[in-house]
Coordinates of C-alpha atoms in Angstrom, one line a residue:
X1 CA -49.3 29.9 123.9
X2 CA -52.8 31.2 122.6
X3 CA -54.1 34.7 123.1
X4 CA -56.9 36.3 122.4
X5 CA -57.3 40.1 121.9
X6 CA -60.7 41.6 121.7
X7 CA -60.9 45.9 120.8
X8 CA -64.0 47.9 119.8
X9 CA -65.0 51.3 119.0
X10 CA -68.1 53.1 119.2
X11 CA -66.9 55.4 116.0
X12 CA -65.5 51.9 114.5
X13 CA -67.7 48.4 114.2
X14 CA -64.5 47.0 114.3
X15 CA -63.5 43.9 116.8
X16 CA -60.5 41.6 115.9
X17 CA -60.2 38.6 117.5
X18 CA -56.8 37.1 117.6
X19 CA -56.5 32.9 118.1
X20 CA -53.0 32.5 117.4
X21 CA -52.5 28.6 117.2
X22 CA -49.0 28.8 115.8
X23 CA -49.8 28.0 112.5
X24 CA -51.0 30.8 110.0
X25 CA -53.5 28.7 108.2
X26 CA -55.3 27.7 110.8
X27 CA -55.7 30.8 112.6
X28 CA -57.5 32.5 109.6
X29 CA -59.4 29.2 109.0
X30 CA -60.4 29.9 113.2
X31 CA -60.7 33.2 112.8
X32 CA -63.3 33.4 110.1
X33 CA -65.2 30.4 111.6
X34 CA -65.9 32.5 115.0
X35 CA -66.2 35.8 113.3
X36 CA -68.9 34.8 110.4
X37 CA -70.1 32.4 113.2
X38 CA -70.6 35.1 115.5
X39 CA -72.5 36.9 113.3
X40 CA -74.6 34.7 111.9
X41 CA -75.4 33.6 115.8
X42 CA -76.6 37.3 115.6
X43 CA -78.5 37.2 112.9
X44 CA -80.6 34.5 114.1
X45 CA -81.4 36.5 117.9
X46 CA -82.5 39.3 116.2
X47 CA -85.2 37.3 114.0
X48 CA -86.1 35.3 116.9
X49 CA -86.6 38.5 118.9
X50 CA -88.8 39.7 115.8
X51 CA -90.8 36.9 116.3
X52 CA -91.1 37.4 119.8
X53 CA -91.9 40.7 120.0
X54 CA -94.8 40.1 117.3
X55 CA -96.1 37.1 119.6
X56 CA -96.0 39.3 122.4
X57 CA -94.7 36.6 124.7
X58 CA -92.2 33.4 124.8
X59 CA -92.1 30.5 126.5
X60 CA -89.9 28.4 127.8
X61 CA -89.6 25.8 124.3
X62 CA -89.5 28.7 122.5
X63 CA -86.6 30.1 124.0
X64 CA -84.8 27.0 123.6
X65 CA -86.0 26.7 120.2
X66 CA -84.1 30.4 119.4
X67 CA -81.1 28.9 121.3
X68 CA -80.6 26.1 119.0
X69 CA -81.2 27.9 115.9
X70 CA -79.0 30.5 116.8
X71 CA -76.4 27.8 117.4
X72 CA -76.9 26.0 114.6
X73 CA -76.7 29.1 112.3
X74 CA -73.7 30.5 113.9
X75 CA -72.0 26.7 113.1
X76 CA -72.9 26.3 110.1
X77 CA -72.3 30.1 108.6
X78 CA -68.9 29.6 110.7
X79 CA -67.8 26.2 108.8
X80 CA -68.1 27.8 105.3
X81 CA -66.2 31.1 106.6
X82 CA -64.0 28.6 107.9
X83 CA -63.3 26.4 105.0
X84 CA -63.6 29.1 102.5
X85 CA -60.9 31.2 103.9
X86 CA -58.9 28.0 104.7
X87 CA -59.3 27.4 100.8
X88 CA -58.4 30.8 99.5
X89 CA -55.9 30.9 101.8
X90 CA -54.1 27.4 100.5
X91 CA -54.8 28.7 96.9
X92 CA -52.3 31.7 97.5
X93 CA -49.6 29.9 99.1
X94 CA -49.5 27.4 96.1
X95 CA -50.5 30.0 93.5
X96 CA -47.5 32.2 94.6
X97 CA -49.9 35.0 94.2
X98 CA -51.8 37.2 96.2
X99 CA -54.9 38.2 93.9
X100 CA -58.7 38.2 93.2
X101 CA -58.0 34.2 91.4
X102 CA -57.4 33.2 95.3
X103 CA -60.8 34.6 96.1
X104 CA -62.4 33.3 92.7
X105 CA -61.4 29.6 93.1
X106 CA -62.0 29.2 97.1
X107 CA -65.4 30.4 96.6
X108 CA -66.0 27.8 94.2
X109 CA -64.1 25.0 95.8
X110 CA -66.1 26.0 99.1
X111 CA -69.4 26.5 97.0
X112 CA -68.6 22.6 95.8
X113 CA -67.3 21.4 99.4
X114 CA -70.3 22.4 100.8
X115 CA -73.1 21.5 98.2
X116 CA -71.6 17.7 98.1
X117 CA -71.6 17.7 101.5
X118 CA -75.2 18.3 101.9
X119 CA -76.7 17.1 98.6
X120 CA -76.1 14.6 95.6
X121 CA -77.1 16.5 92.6
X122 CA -74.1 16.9 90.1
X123 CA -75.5 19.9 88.6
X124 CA -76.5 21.3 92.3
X125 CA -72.7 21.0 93.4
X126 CA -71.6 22.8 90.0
X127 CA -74.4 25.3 90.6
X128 CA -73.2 25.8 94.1
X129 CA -69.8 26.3 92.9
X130 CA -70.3 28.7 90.7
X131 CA -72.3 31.2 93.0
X132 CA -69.4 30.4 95.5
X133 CA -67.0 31.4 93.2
X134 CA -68.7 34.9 91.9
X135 CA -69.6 35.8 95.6
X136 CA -66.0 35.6 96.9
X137 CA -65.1 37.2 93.7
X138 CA -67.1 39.8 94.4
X139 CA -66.7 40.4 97.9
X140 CA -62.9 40.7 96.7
X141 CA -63.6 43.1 94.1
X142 CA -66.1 45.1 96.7
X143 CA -62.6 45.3 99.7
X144 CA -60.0 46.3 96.5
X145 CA -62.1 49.0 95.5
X146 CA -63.5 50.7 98.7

C-alpha cells in the first residue's frame, strides 16, 4: 500500500517525502522526480513573482503564463532528477559498489539521455555528458565531505 510521510522543521529545511511503490528503484527514481521537481516549480514562482512585482501588476494571461512555466520547469528539472538517480542507482546494484563511480557515470549517462533526447549534435550529447558526469561527481564529492 503507498504512504506518504511529509516532516519539517523550522531549525531544519529538511522534508522527506516517502512514495513507497514496493520496489526500491523506483521509489528513489519517484522520489527525486517530485523533490528536484518541487523545487524547481519553486524556482520558477519566485522569478515570476520578481517579474511581477517589477511590473507592478499581473493579469490574468500572465498568471497563467507563470503557471505553465512553473509546471513545465518543475517537469522537466523532475525527469532528469528522476532518470539520474534511477541511473546511478542501477549503476550500484550492477557495479556491486556503493561509490563516487555510481555518481560519475549516471551523471553522464543522464547528461547523454537527456541531450539526445532533445538535440542531434553528436558532439552536443558528448558535451552534455560530460558536464553530467562532473556535476554528479561533484555534488557526490560536495555530500562525502560535508
Amino acid at each position: 500500500m503507498p504512504r506518504t510521510r511529509i516532516s519539517g522543521t523550522f531549525s531544519s529545511p529538511k522534508v522527506d517525502l516517502i512514495i513507497d511503490t514496493g520496489n526500491p528503484f523506483l521509489n528513489l527514481t519517484v522520489d527525486g522526480f517530485l523533490k528536484i521537481g518541487c523545487v524547481a516549480a519553486t524556482k520558477a514562482a519566485a522569478e515570476e513573482a520578481y517579474y511581477i512585482v517589477k511590473r507592478g501588476s499581473i493579469s490574468h494571461h500572465k498568471f497563467e503564463d507563470s503557471l505553465k512555466k512553473m509546471c513545465k520547469e518543475g517537469a522537466y528539472w523532475g525527469t532528469v532528477a528522476g532518470v539520474y538517480v534511477g541511473l546511478e542507482y542501477g549503476v550500484e546494484r550492477i557495479r556491486g559498489v556503493r561509490d563516487w563511480k555510481n555518481a560519475m557515470i549516471g551523471g553522464a549517462l543522464t547528461g547523454a539521455l537527456i541531450s539526445a533526447a532533445s538535440n542531434k549534435n553528436k558532439d552536443k550529447i558528448v558535451m552534455d555528458a560530460i558536464a553530467g558526469s562532473a556535476i554528479a561527481t561533484a555534488a557526490e564529492f560536495i555530500n562525502h565531505f560535508t
